[in-house]
Amino acid sequence: MKYDLIIDKLSGHDTSGKVGKISKKTGDFINPGDVIFIIESGKGTMKYISKYKGVLEQLSITEGDIIKKNQIIGKLEGEFVQEVGTAKAQSSSPQGSPKASYSFGLAKPVQKDYEVDVAIVGGGPGGYVSAIRAAQGNKKVLIIEEDRLGGTCLNHGCIPTKALVSSVDVLEKIRHAESFGLEAQEVKFSLEKIMNRKSEVVNTLVSGIEHLMDTHQIEYIKGKAEVEDSETLVVKNKSIEATIKFKKLIIAAGAKPFILPMEGADNEDLLTSQDLLELTEVPSSLTIIGGGVIGMEFAFIYSALGSKVNVVEFFPQILNTMDEDVVEIIRSSAIQKGIHLYEGASASSIRSALDGTKIIEMKEDNQSKYIISEKVAMAVGRKANLGALDLEKLKVELNEKRNGIKVDSYMRTSNPTIYAIGDITNIIQLAHIASHQGIVAADHINGFENKMCYDLVPSAIFTSPEVGHVGLTEKDAKSQGLNYIIGKFPLMANGKAQAMGEVEGFVKLIADKETRKILGGTIVGIHATDMISSISNIMASGMTIDQGAHVIYAHPTTAESIHEALLSLDNRGIHFG
Amino acid sequence: MDKLYKVYLSQSFDPKFNLSVEEYLMKCNAPNEVALFLWQNQNTIVIGRNQNPYKECAIKKLREDDVQLVRRLSGGGAVYHDEGNLNFTFITTDEHYSVEQNMKVILNGISKFGIYGHFNGRNDLMVQDRKFSGNAFIRDGSMNCHHGTLLIDVDLDKLSKYLTVSPLKLQSKGIDSVISRVINLKQLSPQITIENLKDALITSFNEFYEAESQIINLNENTVNLACYLEKYDSWEWNYSESPDFSIVIEERFSWGIFEIHLESSNGKIQKCKIFTDSVILEDFQNLENLLQGKLLQGQSILDGIKHCIKNQEIQQDLYNLIKINLG
């Protein structure tokens, strides 16, 4: 039988290495356990050892080549041998001590006591940012994370989805090659490889944060924190039993996917956003309950990969907080891509057919309707991990709705030595809010009183096309009874967008008619999420329309459409209106 | 079963013996053993597993000054050891292995002398932006070896003398050494010595693991490592276990320009090409043919020259040229 020789592991977190000395060549007979070549990465060496017995038919590497994990480096004709004998050298041990006996995994954890200025529970974008900020104030900091540093955002949220979005973007570009004057064969992809790339991106960033903890001399313990008393935490893992006395505590324990209680919601086949990041095969059809940001991002990803996607949204429109004209762009793009949207429909049950197919029942216009699909996922928001710590023992109270920890504008809880930040406060569940709250909390501990302010919170939605938003929507302005004006510029009239062949969308600004200051903005279209910070800056600086319109925007860029939207507020647009 | 903490101290200054000990410990340690091994080499150049000695160091100077050259199992670049250098090695299985923890043991140890270094996150321990410890790693199955140098009072002039990159035009696909700015710890803390640093490292190791480790002294008489020693003593391992490379040696002599191109694989000359504008008729063609398949070793080339070149002057010139460059 023929076997591919694959690089299945490299030392540590390394994802690539260099081929060192090669000791076998094509045509050689190989025994299991034979060293074929040496891999060198990060000054470490590792042997590439054969698991097979047979003839090396092909070796497609030469000394000095860079090799990557999962790369196929050759072919061997022969047979797989189950267990490679681990022959031990038979020489006697030093000082003639008896040959050591074997034991595995029963090492006793070491007892360790820490006394720190700041302990942080949770290593997500809230926790690790607050750790760095506190360390910058010369505090002795210890951070506890039970999974991996980077939290949901980095490991199961923002970053991995963006890695998938990037793969899908390339796929879509190739599919539309013809409109750019190119000819491409039908493009093939492997979900496994796309997922591997995603994991590589995540691993790189996680090790980056580990490195940041190191350079700021922040103690990092992996494990689940438990409350001993209102000044002490304990963490037990395989290697240590740590007791941590803290002067201040920051709770940043995050949130997890919320599951709507309905018939079939406890079905173990029901996928969460985290599961959607781990699929190894593209489902033929996928129904997503929840047409918010997370649901819609996955709808576009899996639709591009070939799934027949249905989205069931309870509210009258997908992305319900956004203005109708914004949603209309996304809606028509989704429909054009073959995504079925059921808006104003409430899912009421999930049942399994005999062959495992899922039947989703929903109510639309008071009628029961059914969708059949291979997989079903739920993305209806996230609930705070209030059970992560014994809050009562810590004397930390919940908010009025009892769905998050109550905090003041310095992120202090009802216990003044304890702070809470991020999703667990359930104020706004966004990574950049968590990070900012982390900075506010750490600053307060370091003696700087900067209040947390939620007036100018941008958001980014990676649908196709993408959406960036900051400040008030038109809906908000209307419902608050403000005297406002609107400026809107379509990307269709922007030179760069035309050149890129990405003309869907617009820039929309809302300004106060009296003060002539910008109250909010939404961009839908290419580069929207990157451009939105320009509008944040205009708003934060308190510029009037006239001052803003005096700024020069580089040509040819999509950002010129922000300038045009500013001009449109007074119906003075140059290229449109 | 509890972890076993052991500290091995080498009483030998022979690099062949010390590298044999490492390899032996990797093979024979119990899975629950965490070993720290401290050792020193007399004037030695230690090259990385996938390096080419001809490229990394001035072979001629090594011969002249009686400096040993040994290839180690771990990756990375060439280093110079003398008795002002202390080497440490951590050997343990995946389960107990952490480079960061090892680095902490070392850093805590030197902090007892008021020196506060840090791990640069890659392979080096630094203080004041200068390197005092270079580290490299071996992984074999689930066994790991992490070793590093500690510059206490190393002769830095010699270090740069021997590690000056060869003037040969040499192309190799292996691993290149990287030149770093280095510092001797003695410069930062005059009271530090090899002996009191050893004590500090052992204390730090015990403190870190909250253990009372067993101390074992090793020398050529207490342990028989013949099967490993043979390898580290062999020309084949030290010189010819390099990735393939090609080398060009050229020189202008009174009788003309002489240029020899050698391609080497597994220590043997695979191809040889000679260019010369010498007007004296000599059978260079025959020399080319003769050298093919021979070991890329000074002696075998010298034999070939003796056999093919009749002119005494040319023979002597080429003899010196090869001797200088290939030893």
XYZ file of N, CA and C in Angstrom, chain A residues 9-12 18-23 38-47 49 62-65 87-97 100-108 110-112 211 214-215 217 219 238-239, chain B residues 1-3 8 24 27-32 49-50 73-77 95-96 100 104 119-121 123-124 131 135-141 173-175 208-210 214 216-218 222-224 228 240-244 266:
330
model
N 3.993 16.496 13.348
C 4.255 17.368 14.505
C 5.583 18.081 14.390
N 5.662 19.217 15.038
C 6.899 19.986 15.123
C 7.073 20.325 16.595
N 8.251 20.785 16.988
C 8.408 21.044 18.428
C 7.552 22.218 18.896
N 6.991 22.070 20.064
C 6.220 23.132 20.718
C 5.094 23.650 19.860
N 12.856 23.775 9.463
C 13.783 23.676 8.348
C 14.288 22.239 8.274
N 14.441 21.730 7.055
C 14.958 20.379 6.896
C 16.456 20.401 7.146
N 16.906 19.612 8.101
C 18.339 19.505 8.367
C 18.887 18.312 7.617
N 19.755 17.562 8.280
C 20.402 16.416 7.656
C 19.359 15.388 7.197
N 19.419 15.010 5.925
C 18.546 13.937 5.423
C 19.370 12.657 5.373
N 18.855 11.577 5.992
C 19.690 10.380 6.023
C 19.180 9.258 5.122
N 16.223 15.093 9.877
C 16.123 15.880 11.109
C 15.397 17.188 10.783
N 14.467 17.562 11.649
C 13.776 18.839 11.470
C 14.328 19.814 12.504
N 14.641 21.002 12.084
C 15.113 22.008 13.042
C 14.157 23.185 13.040
N 13.677 23.558 14.233
C 12.864 24.775 14.341
C 13.145 25.414 15.682
N 13.277 26.721 15.695
C 13.541 27.459 16.938
C 14.666 26.856 17.745
N 15.772 26.481 17.103
C 16.950 25.907 17.735
C 16.695 24.549 18.362
N 15.524 23.966 18.087
C 15.267 22.619 18.574
C 15.406 21.644 17.427
N 15.829 20.428 17.732
C 15.856 19.425 16.678
C 14.893 18.301 17.012
N 14.411 17.655 15.994
C 13.483 16.554 16.165
C 13.723 15.586 15.028
N 13.613 14.307 15.324
C 13.808 13.329 14.255
C 12.494 13.108 13.534
N 10.631 10.291 12.106
C 10.781 8.842 12.226
C 9.703 8.121 11.424
N 14.491 18.862 0.097
C 15.944 18.827 0.113
C 16.409 19.570 1.356
N 17.628 19.347 1.743
C 18.163 19.958 2.952
C 18.063 21.478 2.844
N 17.614 22.097 3.919
C 17.475 23.547 3.908
C 16.070 24.014 3.570
N 15.214 23.105 3.069
C 13.839 23.504 2.739
C 13.060 23.880 3.995
N 13.073 0.699 22.076
C 14.185 0.004 22.720
C 14.971 0.972 23.586
N 15.209 0.585 24.792
C 15.987 1.426 25.716
C 17.433 0.954 25.691
N 18.314 1.898 25.837
C 19.721 1.523 25.873
C 19.967 0.645 27.101
N 20.831 -0.295 26.932
C 20.990 -1.269 28.004
C 22.154 -0.968 28.946
N 22.830 0.162 28.718
C 23.973 0.452 29.584
C 23.509 0.715 31.013
N 24.363 0.460 31.949
C 23.953 0.592 33.347
C 23.840 2.062 33.726
N 22.997 2.355 34.689
C 22.792 3.747 35.066
C 23.912 4.208 35.986
N 24.080 5.523 36.124
C 25.192 6.047 36.919
C 25.160 5.498 38.336
N 26.332 5.301 38.875
C 26.506 4.825 40.255
C 25.807 3.497 40.497
N 25.525 2.806 39.420
C 24.937 1.483 39.528
C 23.597 1.456 40.236
N 22.881 2.574 40.275
C 21.570 2.563 40.922
C 20.647 1.661 40.115
N 15.606 2.519 36.701
C 14.446 3.272 37.171
C 13.152 2.590 36.757
N 12.161 2.638 37.618
C 10.868 2.044 37.265
C 9.996 3.121 36.642
N 8.882 2.702 36.059
C 8.051 3.619 35.295
C 6.791 4.014 36.041
N 6.346 5.248 35.828
C 5.031 5.630 36.327
C 4.562 6.799 35.491
N 3.280 6.946 35.352
C 2.784 8.009 34.482
C 1.752 8.889 35.179
N 1.907 10.180 35.023
C 0.834 11.128 35.309
C 0.327 11.194 36.740
N 1.055 10.661 37.692
C 0.524 10.721 39.048
C 1.338 11.669 39.925
N 2.111 12.513 39.261
C 2.924 13.441 40.026
C 2.036 14.308 40.911
N 2.500 14.556 42.124
C 1.707 15.331 43.077
C 1.854 16.821 42.755
N 2.366 20.702 43.131
C 3.165 21.468 44.090
C 2.278 22.530 44.735
N 2.409 22.686 46.038
C 1.655 23.714 46.761
C 2.348 25.062 46.557
N 1.607 26.072 46.144
C 2.258 27.376 45.963
C 1.375 28.483 46.511
N 3.384 35.654 25.352
C 4.638 36.404 25.361
C 4.462 37.768 26.056
N 4.528 37.409 29.682
C 5.900 37.206 30.107
C 6.680 38.517 30.200
N 6.580 39.325 29.138
C 7.378 40.547 29.126
C 6.900 41.529 30.193
N 5.915 40.510 33.068
C 6.102 39.755 34.312
C 4.798 39.515 35.049
N 2.159 36.843 36.236
C 2.080 35.408 36.529
C 0.814 34.862 35.880
N -3.043 20.149 37.259
C -2.214 18.957 37.356
C -0.898 19.214 38.075
N -0.318 20.401 37.842
C 1.017 20.580 38.402
C 1.077 21.444 39.658
N 3.020 8.366 41.275
C 4.380 8.349 41.800
C 4.957 9.757 41.784
N 5.668 10.095 42.845
C 6.247 11.441 42.931
C 7.304 11.654 41.860
N 7.520 12.902 41.564
C 8.581 13.226 40.630
C 9.929 13.020 41.316
N 22.871 16.203 38.170
C 24.110 15.520 37.789
C 25.201 16.573 37.602
N 22.799 9.910 26.927
C 22.518 8.774 27.805
C 21.298 9.069 28.704
N 18.052 8.842 26.949
C 17.656 7.450 26.676
C 17.170 6.758 27.941
N 17.857 7.004 29.062
C 17.688 6.134 30.229
C 16.928 6.733 31.406
N 16.623 8.031 31.358
C 15.918 8.610 32.497
C 14.533 7.992 32.672
N 14.117 7.908 33.932
C 12.768 7.441 34.212
C 11.784 8.533 33.801
N 10.539 8.163 33.446
C 9.567 9.154 32.980
C 9.214 10.193 34.038
N 9.407 9.869 35.308
C 9.036 10.846 36.340
C 10.253 11.636 36.828
N 23.322 20.697 15.263
C 23.076 19.424 14.600
C 23.159 19.532 13.081
N 22.619 20.627 12.541
C 22.524 20.722 11.090
C 23.455 21.785 10.528
N 23.549 17.342 19.375
C 22.282 16.840 18.826
C 21.243 17.934 18.630
N 21.387 19.040 19.353
C 20.354 20.077 19.287
C 20.612 21.018 18.120
N 19.619 21.836 17.830
C 19.732 22.751 16.704
C 20.497 24.016 17.055
N 20.396 24.998 16.166
C 20.997 26.295 16.444
C 22.410 26.411 15.909
N 23.137 27.396 16.414
C 24.416 27.772 15.838
C 25.624 27.318 16.644
N 5.563 15.715 29.842
C 4.653 16.034 30.934
C 5.217 17.077 31.898
N 6.521 16.988 32.145
C 7.127 17.892 33.127
C 7.958 18.982 32.477
N 9.978 27.646 29.789
C 9.839 28.846 30.618
C 10.246 28.554 32.062
N 13.290 30.064 34.325
C 13.080 30.682 35.637
C 14.083 30.152 36.642
N 14.247 36.325 29.938
C 14.167 35.408 28.808
C 13.587 36.206 27.657
N 14.276 36.250 26.527
C 13.762 37.075 25.437
C 12.646 36.392 24.655
N 12.157 35.247 25.184
C 11.003 34.604 24.565
C 11.382 33.715 23.398
N 15.283 32.199 22.364
C 16.240 31.193 22.810
C 17.303 31.730 23.752
N 17.244 32.993 24.076
C 18.359 33.570 24.792
C 17.947 34.151 26.143
N 23.384 39.165 25.474
C 23.090 37.760 25.727
C 24.152 37.163 26.622
N 20.501 29.029 24.093
C 19.844 27.772 24.414
C 19.421 27.019 23.169
N 19.383 25.702 23.281
C 18.930 24.879 22.163
C 18.231 23.637 22.717
N 17.547 22.938 21.846
C 16.596 21.929 22.299
C 16.648 20.656 21.457
N 16.329 19.543 22.097
C 16.209 18.277 21.372
C 14.914 17.625 21.830
N 14.212 17.052 20.896
C 13.036 16.298 21.264
C 13.160 14.946 20.609
N 13.024 13.905 21.405
C 13.105 12.558 20.861
C 11.978 11.767 21.493
N 10.968 11.462 20.706
C 9.775 10.828 21.270
C 9.178 11.781 22.275
N 23.209 24.331 2.818
C 21.778 24.481 3.038
C 21.402 24.312 4.500
N 22.370 24.134 5.361
C 22.063 23.893 6.770
C 21.667 25.161 7.498
N 22.016 25.203 8.762
C 21.601 26.300 9.632
C 22.790 27.239 9.832
N 12.637 25.982 43.337
C 11.563 26.073 42.341
C 10.642 24.863 42.423
N 11.231 23.693 42.555
C 10.412 22.473 42.577
C 10.057 22.040 43.992
N 10.492 22.851 44.982
C 10.261 22.514 46.381
C 10.643 21.067 46.626
N 18.527 14.776 44.457
C 19.673 13.901 44.664
C 20.834 14.409 43.808
N 24.404 13.784 41.942
C 25.201 12.661 41.436
C 26.406 13.200 40.678
N 27.591 12.808 41.097
C 28.790 13.223 40.385
C 29.133 12.208 39.309
N 29.548 12.716 38.139
C 29.842 11.824 37.025
C 31.238 12.101 36.484
N 32.995 6.654 36.588
C 31.767 6.248 37.268
C 30.709 5.744 36.304
N 30.857 6.062 35.042
C 29.821 5.626 34.115
C 30.465 5.254 32.782
N 29.990 4.194 32.197
C 30.569 3.717 30.949
C 29.701 4.164 29.768
N 28.396 5.886 23.166
C 28.121 7.266 22.744
C 29.422 7.992 22.420
N 31.128 15.132 8.912
C 30.403 14.764 7.692
C 28.898 14.651 7.868
N 28.396 14.808 9.075
C 26.938 14.740 9.257
C 26.282 16.071 8.904
N 26.907 16.835 8.019
C 26.360 18.133 7.626
C 25.413 17.928 6.461
N 24.479 18.849 6.317
C 23.716 18.851 5.071
C 24.673 19.071 3.901
N 24.227 18.714 2.705
C 25.085 18.865 1.524
C 25.570 20.298 1.389
N 27.349 13.839 2.568
C 27.723 12.834 3.553
C 29.238 12.721 3.725
